[in-house]
Coordinates of C-alpha atoms in Angstrom, one line a residue:
Chain A
X1 CA 65.9 102.3 93.0
X2 CA 68.9 103.1 92.0
X3 CA 71.7 100.9 90.3
X4 CA 72.9 98.7 92.3
X5 CA 69.3 97.7 93.6
X6 CA 68.0 97.3 89.9
X7 CA 71.0 95.0 89.0
X8 CA 70.9 92.8 92.5
X9 CA 67.5 93.0 94.3
X10 CA 67.3 89.6 95.5
X11 CA 71.2 89.1 96.9
X12 CA 70.9 92.6 98.5
X13 CA 67.3 91.6 100.3
X14 CA 69.3 88.9 101.4
X15 CA 72.2 90.6 102.8
X16 CA 69.7 92.4 104.9
X17 CA 68.0 90.4 105.8
X18 CA 70.8 88.8 108.3
X19 CA 70.2 91.9 110.1
X20 CA 67.5 93.9 112.4
X21 CA 65.7 96.0 110.2
X22 CA 66.8 99.4 111.8
X23 CA 70.5 98.1 112.0
X24 CA 70.8 98.2 108.2
X25 CA 74.0 99.5 108.3
X26 CA 75.7 96.3 109.4
X27 CA 74.6 94.9 105.6
X28 CA 77.5 97.2 104.4
X29 CA 80.0 95.1 104.2
X30 CA 78.7 92.4 102.2
X31 CA 77.2 95.0 99.5
X32 CA 80.5 96.3 99.0
X33 CA 81.5 92.7 98.2
X34 CA 78.9 92.8 95.7
X35 CA 80.0 95.9 93.9
X36 CA 83.0 94.9 93.4
X37 CA 82.6 91.7 92.2
X38 CA 82.0 91.9 88.5
X39 CA 84.9 95.0 88.2
X40 CA 87.5 94.0 90.8
X41 CA 86.9 97.5 92.4
X42 CA 84.1 99.7 93.8
X43 CA 83.5 102.8 91.8
X44 CA 82.5 106.3 93.2
X45 CA 78.6 105.3 91.7
X46 CA 78.7 101.9 93.6
X47 CA 79.8 104.2 96.7
X48 CA 76.7 106.3 96.3
X49 CA 74.5 103.4 95.8
X50 CA 75.2 101.4 99.0
X51 CA 75.2 104.6 101.1
X52 CA 71.5 104.9 99.6
X53 CA 70.8 101.4 100.7
X54 CA 71.8 101.3 104.0
X55 CA 71.1 105.4 105.0
X56 CA 74.6 106.2 106.0
X57 CA 76.9 109.1 104.1
X58 CA 79.1 108.1 100.7
X59 CA 81.9 109.1 103.0
X60 CA 81.4 106.7 105.8
X61 CA 81.3 103.5 102.9
X62 CA 84.4 104.7 101.3
X63 CA 86.4 104.8 104.7
X64 CA 85.8 101.0 105.0
X65 CA 87.3 101.1 101.5
X66 CA 89.9 102.1 102.4
X67 CA 90.4 101.1 106.1
X68 CA 89.8 97.0 105.0
X69 CA 92.7 95.4 102.7
X70 CA 90.0 93.0 101.0
X71 CA 87.8 96.4 99.1
X72 CA 89.5 98.0 96.3
X73 CA 89.0 101.3 95.2
X74 CA 90.9 101.5 91.8
X75 CA 90.8 98.2 89.0
X76 CA 93.8 96.1 89.4
X77 CA 94.5 92.3 87.3
X78 CA 91.2 90.4 86.9
X79 CA 92.8 88.1 89.2
X80 CA 94.2 89.4 92.3
X81 CA 97.2 86.5 93.8
X82 CA 97.4 87.6 97.1
X83 CA 100.8 86.2 98.8
X84 CA 101.5 85.7 102.3
X85 CA 105.2 86.6 103.5
X86 CA 104.1 87.1 107.1
X87 CA 106.8 85.7 110.0
X88 CA 105.6 82.2 109.9
X89 CA 105.2 82.0 106.1
X90 CA 108.5 83.8 105.8
X91 CA 110.4 81.0 107.6
X92 CA 109.0 78.4 105.2
X93 CA 110.6 80.6 102.4
X94 CA 107.7 82.5 101.4
X95 CA 109.8 85.3 100.5
X96 CA 111.8 83.7 97.9
X97 CA 108.5 82.3 96.2
X98 CA 106.9 85.8 95.9
X99 CA 110.5 87.4 94.3
X100 CA 110.5 84.1 91.8
X101 CA 107.0 84.4 91.2
X102 CA 107.6 88.3 90.2
X103 CA 110.5 87.2 88.3
X104 CA 109.1 84.6 86.0
X105 CA 105.8 86.4 85.5
X106 CA 108.5 89.7 85.0
X107 CA 107.0 92.4 87.2
X108 CA 107.4 93.7 90.8
X109 CA 105.1 92.8 93.9
X110 CA 102.0 95.2 93.7
X111 CA 101.7 95.2 89.5
X112 CA 100.0 93.6 87.0
X113 CA 100.6 91.3 84.1
X114 CA 100.7 93.2 80.6
X115 CA 97.2 91.3 79.8
X116 CA 95.8 92.2 82.7
X117 CA 95.0 89.3 84.0
X118 CA 97.4 88.6 87.3
X119 CA 98.0 91.6 89.8
X120 CA 101.0 89.7 92.8
X121 CA 100.4 91.7 95.9
X122 CA 102.3 90.4 99.2
X123 CA 99.6 90.3 102.5
X124 CA 99.7 89.8 106.3
X125 CA 98.7 86.7 107.9
X126 CA 96.1 84.4 105.9
X127 CA 96.1 81.4 108.6
X128 CA 97.6 79.1 106.6
X129 CA 101.1 79.2 108.2
X130 CA 101.8 75.0 107.9
X131 CA 101.1 75.1 104.4
X132 CA 103.6 77.7 103.3
X133 CA 104.2 79.1 100.4
X134 CA 100.4 79.7 99.9
X135 CA 98.2 82.6 98.8
X136 CA 94.6 83.6 97.7
X137 CA 93.3 84.4 94.7
X138 CA 90.8 87.3 94.7
X139 CA 88.2 87.4 91.5
X140 CA 85.4 87.9 90.5
X141 CA 84.4 84.1 91.8
X142 CA 85.3 85.0 95.4
X143 CA 88.3 84.5 97.6
X144 CA 90.3 81.2 97.2
X145 CA 93.5 79.4 99.2
X146 CA 96.2 77.7 97.4
X147 CA 98.6 76.0 99.3
X148 CA 101.9 74.3 99.4
X149 CA 102.9 75.9 96.2
X150 CA 105.7 76.2 93.7
X151 CA 106.4 78.8 91.3
X152 CA 105.8 76.1 88.7
X153 CA 102.3 74.6 90.4
X154 CA 101.6 79.0 90.5
X155 CA 102.3 78.9 86.7
X156 CA 100.1 76.4 85.8
X157 CA 97.1 77.6 87.7
X158 CA 97.9 80.8 85.6
X159 CA 97.8 78.8 82.1
X160 CA 94.4 77.5 83.5
X161 CA 92.8 81.1 83.9
X162 CA 94.4 82.3 80.4
X163 CA 92.9 79.9 79.3
X164 CA 89.2 80.6 80.7
X165 CA 89.7 84.4 80.0
Chain B
X1 CA 96.8 60.6 122.2
X2 CA 93.4 59.8 123.1
X3 CA 90.5 60.3 121.3
X4 CA 90.2 64.1 120.2
X5 CA 87.6 66.4 121.8
X6 CA 88.2 69.2 118.9
X7 CA 89.8 68.2 116.3
X8 CA 87.3 64.5 115.8
X9 CA 87.2 64.9 112.4
X10 CA 91.0 63.1 112.5
X11 CA 88.8 60.1 114.6
X12 CA 85.7 60.3 112.6
X13 CA 85.6 60.4 109.0
X14 CA 82.9 62.6 107.6
X15 CA 82.0 64.0 110.8
X16 CA 81.3 67.1 108.1
X17 CA 77.7 65.4 107.0
X18 CA 75.0 66.6 108.9
X19 CA 73.8 62.4 109.8
X20 CA 77.2 61.4 110.5
X21 CA 77.6 64.1 113.4
X22 CA 74.2 63.2 114.9
X23 CA 74.7 59.5 114.8
X24 CA 77.6 60.5 116.9
X25 CA 75.3 62.5 119.2
X26 CA 75.6 65.6 117.8
X27 CA 73.2 67.8 118.6
X28 CA 71.8 66.0 121.5
X29 CA 73.1 68.3 123.9
X30 CA 71.2 71.1 122.1
X31 CA 68.4 69.1 122.6
X32 CA 69.2 68.4 126.6
X33 CA 70.0 71.7 127.6
X34 CA 66.7 73.4 125.5
X35 CA 64.3 70.9 126.9
X36 CA 65.3 69.5 130.2
X37 CA 68.3 72.4 131.5
X38 CA 67.6 75.7 133.0
X39 CA 70.2 78.6 131.1
X40 CA 71.8 78.8 134.5
X41 CA 72.3 75.2 134.5
X42 CA 74.0 75.3 131.3
X43 CA 76.2 78.1 132.7
X44 CA 77.1 76.5 135.6
X45 CA 78.7 73.0 134.1
X46 CA 80.7 75.7 132.0
X47 CA 82.0 77.7 135.0
X48 CA 82.6 74.6 136.9
X49 CA 85.1 72.7 133.5
X50 CA 87.3 75.8 134.0
X51 CA 86.8 76.6 130.1
X52 CA 88.9 79.7 129.6
X53 CA 89.1 81.7 126.4
X54 CA 90.9 80.3 123.1
X55 CA 91.4 83.6 121.3
X56 CA 94.6 84.6 123.6
X57 CA 93.4 86.2 126.8
X58 CA 92.4 83.3 128.7
X59 CA 89.2 84.5 130.6
X60 CA 86.9 81.9 132.0
X61 CA 84.0 81.6 129.8
X62 CA 81.3 80.8 131.8
X63 CA 81.9 83.6 134.0
X64 CA 82.1 85.7 130.8
X65 CA 78.4 84.4 130.6
X66 CA 77.2 85.3 133.9
X67 CA 78.1 89.2 133.1
X68 CA 75.0 89.5 131.1
X69 CA 72.8 92.0 131.5
X70 CA 69.5 90.8 132.4
X71 CA 67.9 93.8 132.1
X72 CA 68.9 94.6 128.9
X73 CA 67.2 92.7 125.6
X74 CA 68.3 91.5 123.2
X75 CA 71.2 89.8 124.0
X76 CA 73.6 88.2 121.0
X77 CA 76.5 85.3 120.4
X78 CA 79.2 86.3 118.3
X79 CA 81.6 83.7 117.7
X80 CA 85.2 85.3 117.0
X81 CA 86.1 83.4 114.0
X82 CA 88.7 86.5 112.7
X83 CA 91.8 84.4 113.7
X84 CA 94.4 86.6 112.3
X85 CA 97.4 86.0 114.5
X86 CA 100.5 85.2 112.3
X87 CA 100.7 81.8 113.0
X88 CA 97.2 81.1 114.0
X89 CA 95.1 78.2 111.5
X90 CA 93.3 76.1 114.5
X91 CA 89.9 77.8 113.8
X92 CA 90.2 77.2 110.0
X93 CA 90.7 73.9 110.6
X94 CA 87.9 73.8 112.9
X95 CA 84.9 75.1 110.8
X96 CA 86.5 73.4 107.9
X97 CA 86.2 70.0 109.1
X98 CA 84.2 69.6 112.2
X99 CA 81.4 72.6 111.7
X100 CA 78.9 71.4 113.4
X101 CA 80.4 70.3 116.4
X102 CA 81.5 74.6 116.4
X103 CA 78.1 75.2 115.3
X104 CA 76.2 73.0 117.9
X105 CA 78.9 75.1 120.8
X106 CA 77.5 78.5 119.4
X107 CA 73.8 77.2 119.8
X108 CA 74.4 75.7 123.4
X109 CA 75.8 79.2 124.5
X110 CA 73.0 80.9 122.7
X111 CA 70.5 79.2 125.1
X112 CA 72.9 79.9 127.9
X113 CA 72.9 83.8 127.6
X114 CA 68.9 83.9 126.4
X115 CA 70.2 84.7 122.9
X116 CA 67.8 84.3 119.9
X117 CA 70.1 85.6 117.4
X118 CA 74.4 84.6 117.1
X119 CA 76.6 85.8 114.0
X120 CA 79.8 84.1 113.0
X121 CA 82.0 86.8 112.8
X122 CA 84.4 85.6 109.9
X123 CA 87.6 87.2 108.6
X124 CA 86.9 88.3 105.0
X125 CA 89.7 85.7 103.5
X126 CA 87.3 82.9 105.4
X127 CA 85.2 83.7 102.2
X128 CA 85.6 80.2 101.2
X129 CA 85.0 78.9 105.1
X130 CA 82.0 81.3 105.6
X131 CA 80.1 79.8 102.8
X132 CA 80.2 76.5 103.7
X133 CA 79.1 77.6 107.1
X134 CA 76.0 78.7 105.4
X135 CA 75.2 75.2 103.4
X136 CA 75.9 73.7 107.2
X137 CA 73.7 76.2 109.0
X138 CA 70.6 75.8 106.2
X139 CA 71.2 72.3 106.9
X140 CA 70.2 72.6 110.4
X141 CA 67.2 75.0 109.8
X142 CA 66.0 71.6 107.4
X143 CA 66.6 69.4 110.1
X144 CA 64.7 71.6 112.7
X145 CA 67.9 72.1 115.0
X146 CA 67.8 76.2 114.1
X147 CA 64.5 77.8 113.8
X148 CA 61.2 78.8 115.8
X149 CA 60.0 77.2 119.2
X150 CA 63.0 74.4 118.8
X151 CA 62.4 70.3 119.7
X152 CA 58.8 71.7 120.8
X153 CA 59.9 74.4 123.5
X154 CA 59.5 78.1 123.7
X155 CA 63.3 78.9 122.7
X156 CA 64.0 80.1 118.8
X157 CA 67.5 80.9 117.4
X158 CA 68.9 81.5 114.0
X159 CA 73.0 81.3 113.2
X160 CA 74.0 84.1 110.7
X161 CA 77.6 84.2 109.0
X162 CA 79.6 88.0 108.9
X163 CA 82.6 88.7 106.9
X164 CA 84.8 91.2 107.6
X165 CA 87.3 92.4 104.7
X166 CA 91.1 91.9 106.1
X167 CA 91.9 94.1 108.9
X168 CA 93.9 91.8 112.4
X169 CA 92.9 94.6 114.7
X170 CA 88.8 93.1 114.2
X171 CA 90.3 89.8 116.7
X172 CA 89.8 92.3 119.5
X173 CA 86.2 91.7 120.6
X174 CA 84.9 95.5 120.6
X175 CA 86.2 96.0 116.7
X176 CA 84.9 93.3 116.2
X177 CA 81.5 94.3 116.9
X178 CA 82.3 97.7 115.5
X179 CA 82.9 95.9 112.1
X180 CA 80.0 93.8 112.3
X181 CA 78.0 97.1 112.7
X182 CA 79.3 98.4 109.4
X183 CA 81.8 100.4 110.5
X184 CA 85.8 100.6 110.4
X185 CA 87.1 98.0 113.1
X186 CA 88.5 100.2 116.2
X187 CA 88.6 99.3 119.5
X188 CA 85.8 101.1 121.9
X189 CA 86.9 102.6 125.1
X190 CA 86.0 99.7 128.0
X191 CA 84.6 99.7 130.0
X192 CA 81.5 98.8 129.6
X193 CA 82.6 95.5 127.8
X194 CA 80.1 93.9 125.7
X195 CA 78.2 91.9 128.1
X196 CA 76.7 94.8 129.0
X197 CA 77.1 97.3 125.7
X198 CA 78.2 94.9 122.6
X199 CA 76.0 94.4 119.3
X200 CA 73.6 97.2 118.7
X201 CA 74.4 98.3 122.0
X202 CA 72.7 94.9 123.3
X203 CA 74.3 92.6 126.1
X204 CA 76.6 90.5 123.7
X205 CA 79.0 87.5 124.5
X206 CA 82.1 87.2 122.0
X207 CA 83.6 83.9 122.0
X208 CA 86.4 82.4 120.4
X209 CA 85.3 79.4 117.6
X210 CA 87.9 76.8 120.0
X211 CA 86.1 78.3 122.8
X212 CA 82.8 77.3 121.6
X213 CA 83.6 74.3 120.2
X214 CA 84.9 72.6 123.8
X215 CA 81.0 73.3 124.4
X216 CA 78.9 70.4 123.5
X217 CA 81.4 68.1 125.1
X218 CA 82.0 69.5 128.5
X219 CA 77.7 69.2 128.4
X220 CA 78.1 66.0 127.3
X221 CA 80.6 64.3 129.8
X222 CA 80.8 66.8 132.4
X223 CA 83.1 69.3 134.3
X224 CA 85.3 67.0 136.1
X225 CA 85.8 65.4 132.8
X226 CA 87.1 68.6 131.2
X227 CA 88.8 69.0 134.3
X228 CA 90.8 65.7 134.7
X229 CA 92.4 67.3 131.5
X230 CA 95.3 69.7 131.5
X231 CA 96.8 71.6 134.6
X232 CA 95.4 72.9 137.7
X233 CA 96.4 76.2 136.4
X234 CA 94.3 75.8 132.5
X235 CA 92.0 72.6 132.1
X236 CA 91.0 70.6 129.1
X237 CA 92.6 70.2 125.6
X238 CA 94.2 73.0 123.6
X239 CA 94.6 73.5 119.9
X240 CA 98.7 74.4 119.4
X241 CA 99.4 76.0 115.7
X242 CA 103.0 74.4 115.0
X243 CA 104.4 76.4 112.2
X244 CA 108.0 77.6 111.7
X245 CA 111.2 75.8 111.0
X246 CA 109.7 72.6 112.0
X247 CA 109.7 69.3 110.2
X248 CA 105.5 68.7 110.3
X249 CA 104.2 72.2 111.0
X250 CA 100.3 72.0 111.8
X251 CA 97.4 71.5 114.3
X252 CA 98.2 69.7 117.1
X253 CA 95.3 69.0 119.8
X254 CA 97.2 68.3 123.1
X255 CA 96.3 68.9 126.9
X256 CA 97.5 72.3 128.5
X257 CA 101.1 71.1 130.4
X258 CA 102.4 69.3 127.3
X259 CA 106.2 71.1 127.3
X260 CA 107.2 73.0 124.1
X261 CA 109.8 70.0 124.0
X262 CA 107.3 67.1 123.1
X263 CA 105.3 69.5 120.7
X264 CA 108.4 70.5 118.7
X265 CA 109.9 67.5 118.7
X266 CA 107.7 64.5 119.1
X267 CA 104.9 65.8 116.9
X268 CA 106.3 68.3 114.9
X269 CA 109.1 66.1 114.0
X270 CA 111.8 68.4 115.1
X271 CA 113.9 71.1 113.7
X272 CA 114.3 71.0 109.7
X273 CA 117.1 71.5 107.5
X274 CA 119.7 70.2 110.2
X275 CA 119.6 73.5 111.7
X276 CA 119.5 74.0 116.1
X277 CA 116.1 75.5 117.3
X278 CA 117.5 79.0 118.5
X279 CA 113.9 81.1 119.8
X280 CA 110.3 80.1 120.3
X281 CA 107.4 82.7 119.9
X282 CA 104.6 80.4 122.0
X283 CA 101.6 83.7 121.1
X284 CA 102.6 84.6 117.5
X285 CA 103.6 87.9 116.4
X286 CA 102.7 89.0 119.3
X287 CA 104.5 86.8 121.6
X288 CA 107.8 87.8 124.1
X289 CA 111.2 86.2 122.2
X290 CA 111.5 82.8 124.5
X291 CA 115.1 81.9 124.1
X292 CA 115.1 78.1 123.7
X293 CA 117.1 77.0 126.5
X294 CA 116.6 73.4 127.6
X295 CA 115.1 74.8 130.2
X296 CA 112.4 76.6 128.1
X297 CA 111.8 73.4 126.2
X298 CA 110.9 71.4 129.2
X299 CA 108.2 74.2 130.2
X300 CA 105.0 73.3 130.4
X301 CA 103.0 75.1 128.0
X302 CA 99.9 76.3 130.2
X303 CA 99.2 80.1 131.1
X304 CA 100.7 80.3 134.3
X305 CA 104.0 78.4 133.5
X306 CA 104.6 79.7 130.2
X307 CA 104.3 83.4 132.2
X308 CA 107.3 81.9 134.0
X309 CA 109.8 82.9 130.8
X310 CA 108.5 85.8 131.0
X311 CA 106.4 85.4 127.7
X312 CA 102.6 84.3 127.2
X313 CA 101.0 81.6 125.5
X314 CA 98.3 83.7 124.3
X315 CA 96.5 81.7 121.4
X316 CA 99.1 79.2 121.5
X317 CA 100.3 79.6 118.2
X318 CA 104.1 78.1 118.4
X319 CA 106.3 79.5 116.0
X320 CA 110.1 78.0 116.2
X321 CA 112.5 79.8 115.0
X322 CA 116.1 78.4 113.8
X323 CA 119.8 79.9 114.0
X324 CA 119.6 80.3 110.1
X325 CA 117.0 83.3 110.9
X326 CA 118.9 86.7 112.8
X327 CA 116.0 88.1 115.2
X328 CA 116.6 91.5 113.5
X329 CA 114.7 89.9 110.5
X330 CA 112.2 88.6 112.3
X331 CA 111.8 91.9 114.3
X332 CA 111.3 93.5 110.9
X333 CA 108.6 91.1 109.9
X334 CA 106.5 91.8 113.1
X335 CA 107.0 95.2 113.1
X336 CA 105.8 95.4 109.8
X337 CA 103.2 93.5 110.7
X338 CA 101.7 95.6 113.3
X339 CA 102.6 98.6 111.4
X340 CA 100.4 97.7 109.0
X341 CA 97.4 96.4 111.4
X342 CA 97.4 99.1 113.6
X343 CA 94.0 100.6 113.2
X344 CA 95.0 104.1 113.9
X345 CA 92.8 105.2 116.5
X346 CA 95.7 105.5 119.3
X347 CA 98.7 107.5 118.6
X348 CA 101.0 105.5 120.4
X349 CA 100.4 102.2 118.8
X350 CA 100.3 104.1 115.0
X351 CA 103.2 106.3 115.2
X352 CA 105.4 104.2 117.5
X353 CA 105.3 101.3 114.8
X354 CA 105.7 103.2 112.3
X355 CA 108.5 104.3 113.2
X356 CA 109.9 101.5 114.9
X357 CA 109.3 100.3 111.6
X358 CA 112.0 103.0 110.0
X359 CA 114.3 102.1 112.6
X360 CA 114.4 97.8 112.1
X361 CA 114.6 98.7 108.7
X362 CA 117.9 100.8 108.9
X363 CA 119.2 98.1 111.4
X364 CA 118.4 95.3 109.4
X365 CA 120.0 96.3 106.4
X366 CA 123.3 96.8 108.3
X367 CA 122.6 100.7 108.5
X368 CA 122.0 101.5 112.0
X369 CA 124.0 102.1 114.9
X370 CA 124.2 100.7 118.6
X371 CA 121.8 104.0 119.5
X372 CA 119.3 102.7 116.8
X373 CA 119.2 99.6 118.9
X374 CA 118.6 102.0 122.0
X375 CA 116.2 103.9 120.2
X376 CA 114.2 101.4 119.2
X377 CA 113.9 99.6 122.7
X378 CA 112.6 103.0 124.0
X379 CA 110.0 104.0 121.2
X380 CA 108.7 100.6 122.0
X381 CA 108.2 101.4 125.4
X382 CA 106.5 104.6 124.8
X383 CA 103.7 102.1 123.3
X384 CA 103.9 100.4 126.5
X385 CA 100.4 100.7 128.5
X386 CA 99.0 103.8 126.7
X387 CA 96.7 102.2 123.9
X388 CA 93.3 101.2 124.3
X389 CA 93.5 97.8 122.9
X390 CA 95.7 94.5 123.2
X391 CA 97.3 95.5 119.8
X392 CA 99.9 98.0 120.8
X393 CA 100.9 96.1 123.6
X394 CA 101.7 92.8 121.5
X395 CA 103.4 95.5 119.1
X396 CA 106.4 95.7 121.6
X397 CA 106.8 92.4 123.3
X398 CA 109.2 90.4 120.0
X399 CA 110.8 94.0 120.3
X400 CA 111.9 94.3 123.8
X401 CA 112.3 90.6 124.5
X402 CA 114.3 90.1 121.1
X403 CA 116.8 92.7 121.4
X404 CA 117.0 92.1 125.3
X405 CA 117.7 88.3 125.0
X406 CA 119.4 88.2 121.4
X407 CA 121.8 91.1 121.6
X408 CA 124.9 89.2 120.1
X409 CA 122.1 89.7 116.5
X410 CA 121.9 93.4 116.9
X411 CA 125.5 93.7 117.9
X412 CA 126.3 91.9 114.6
X413 CA 124.5 94.4 112.4
X414 CA 125.1 98.0 113.8
X415 CA 127.9 100.1 113.2
X416 CA 129.3 101.8 116.6

């Protein structure tokens, strides 16, 4: 039993049960989410463990992290604020929102606040175009949408996280 | 507007609760299909209704079901909940607010094609939606609506959710299947199509969430009822996702054939901030740009009519652009999107979008020449008809139509 299997035995079994026993590889997507939940990224050690569980090579697992934007191979802020600034959101002020939010936090897009709490990342369409400006929050608790946002309401949200952390 | 067919949570409060949904006749059609109808009868009704795929391609749904290879088993149904086209946000509302009608659609279509397992492929960003659907699926299992030997018959069905992880390309059905198999979401060479070689190499029907949500109502009310709505070209109702420079963006369920003008001005409350309408993109970022003339605004929205404007209706994600925006800025956004989302498998799409992004950046920042505008069009046409899937094709639609139909925006930007 490898480290991930020891830690998440029940959860791994639940994920594997969704797919035919001979098609274990399908479980890799959910296992990657599981592995990065705690630290915010997938470590090389996790990659090896996942590869062992679904019986593919570590390289095959690693290519998925590069291909899909919601998997990360490097640590960042505890909470990632992923702002959609694609065309429909930008027509409703998303670029301005992103710029002003970064100014308020004194960081550039892609950067993390000095306390290590928040990383701001522009992302592609999140299917909430009618409720821009909006962003999703990716953290150890999963993903959560926040819609019709302002810089002020976002700062209030960040303050509430500071209290929790 | 008469009562909704799809967005029924707007008419019936708490329809997301199993008892409320069932009180309104929910799951009666699934039960009727399993206990009193042959699979072919279900397919025949859907075929006769004229229902076409709502994900963008508009392929007749019932016809797709008949393509399933009956010599190769097991069969699978996969619901495409990867909703990623910029400007589209309808499937999310269905799944969040009327989840059981969608799941009943999955169940009925599974019975029709003989599938005992169905997967709902949600884009990774729909993490909350997928967990919500897991709860709803568990309630169905407890109520005996999913599981073994349903309603005393020999038919068994299980529905599972699966999460993607942020890749637009996975909305393409073969890329979606690759991703569901735990691989990078890159499209397969077709043929074979999924009904003969789909998930795990088995016959698979991939249908969009909105498409499947129509199915219970079509079985309940019949194909003639469904055909009585919409136009001769495109039957039924559609959820139009309206976004951009309008006062009331949102989802509007309307019959096919509703004009752009009615959608934008009556339902969407007109153009925001006192500006004038300039352009319409009817199929999200994948659209050709429509010049918003009176003639265009009075065009009925069905697949054939929108084509007369040299554009497509696609998934009916209508993005409205007003005269405060320049088209070179719009193209900078769409090209950047497709450059990011190209899966990298086909060289023309991968490299073409990379080079287009450099050229449009130059033009947009006032550093381009008229030669750059010509070059941009040329590179776009180098992508055309050369890729395995539609992403490459989509990426050039806005580019070539934007330059051709709004030349003044580019003339104003370039140094001769």
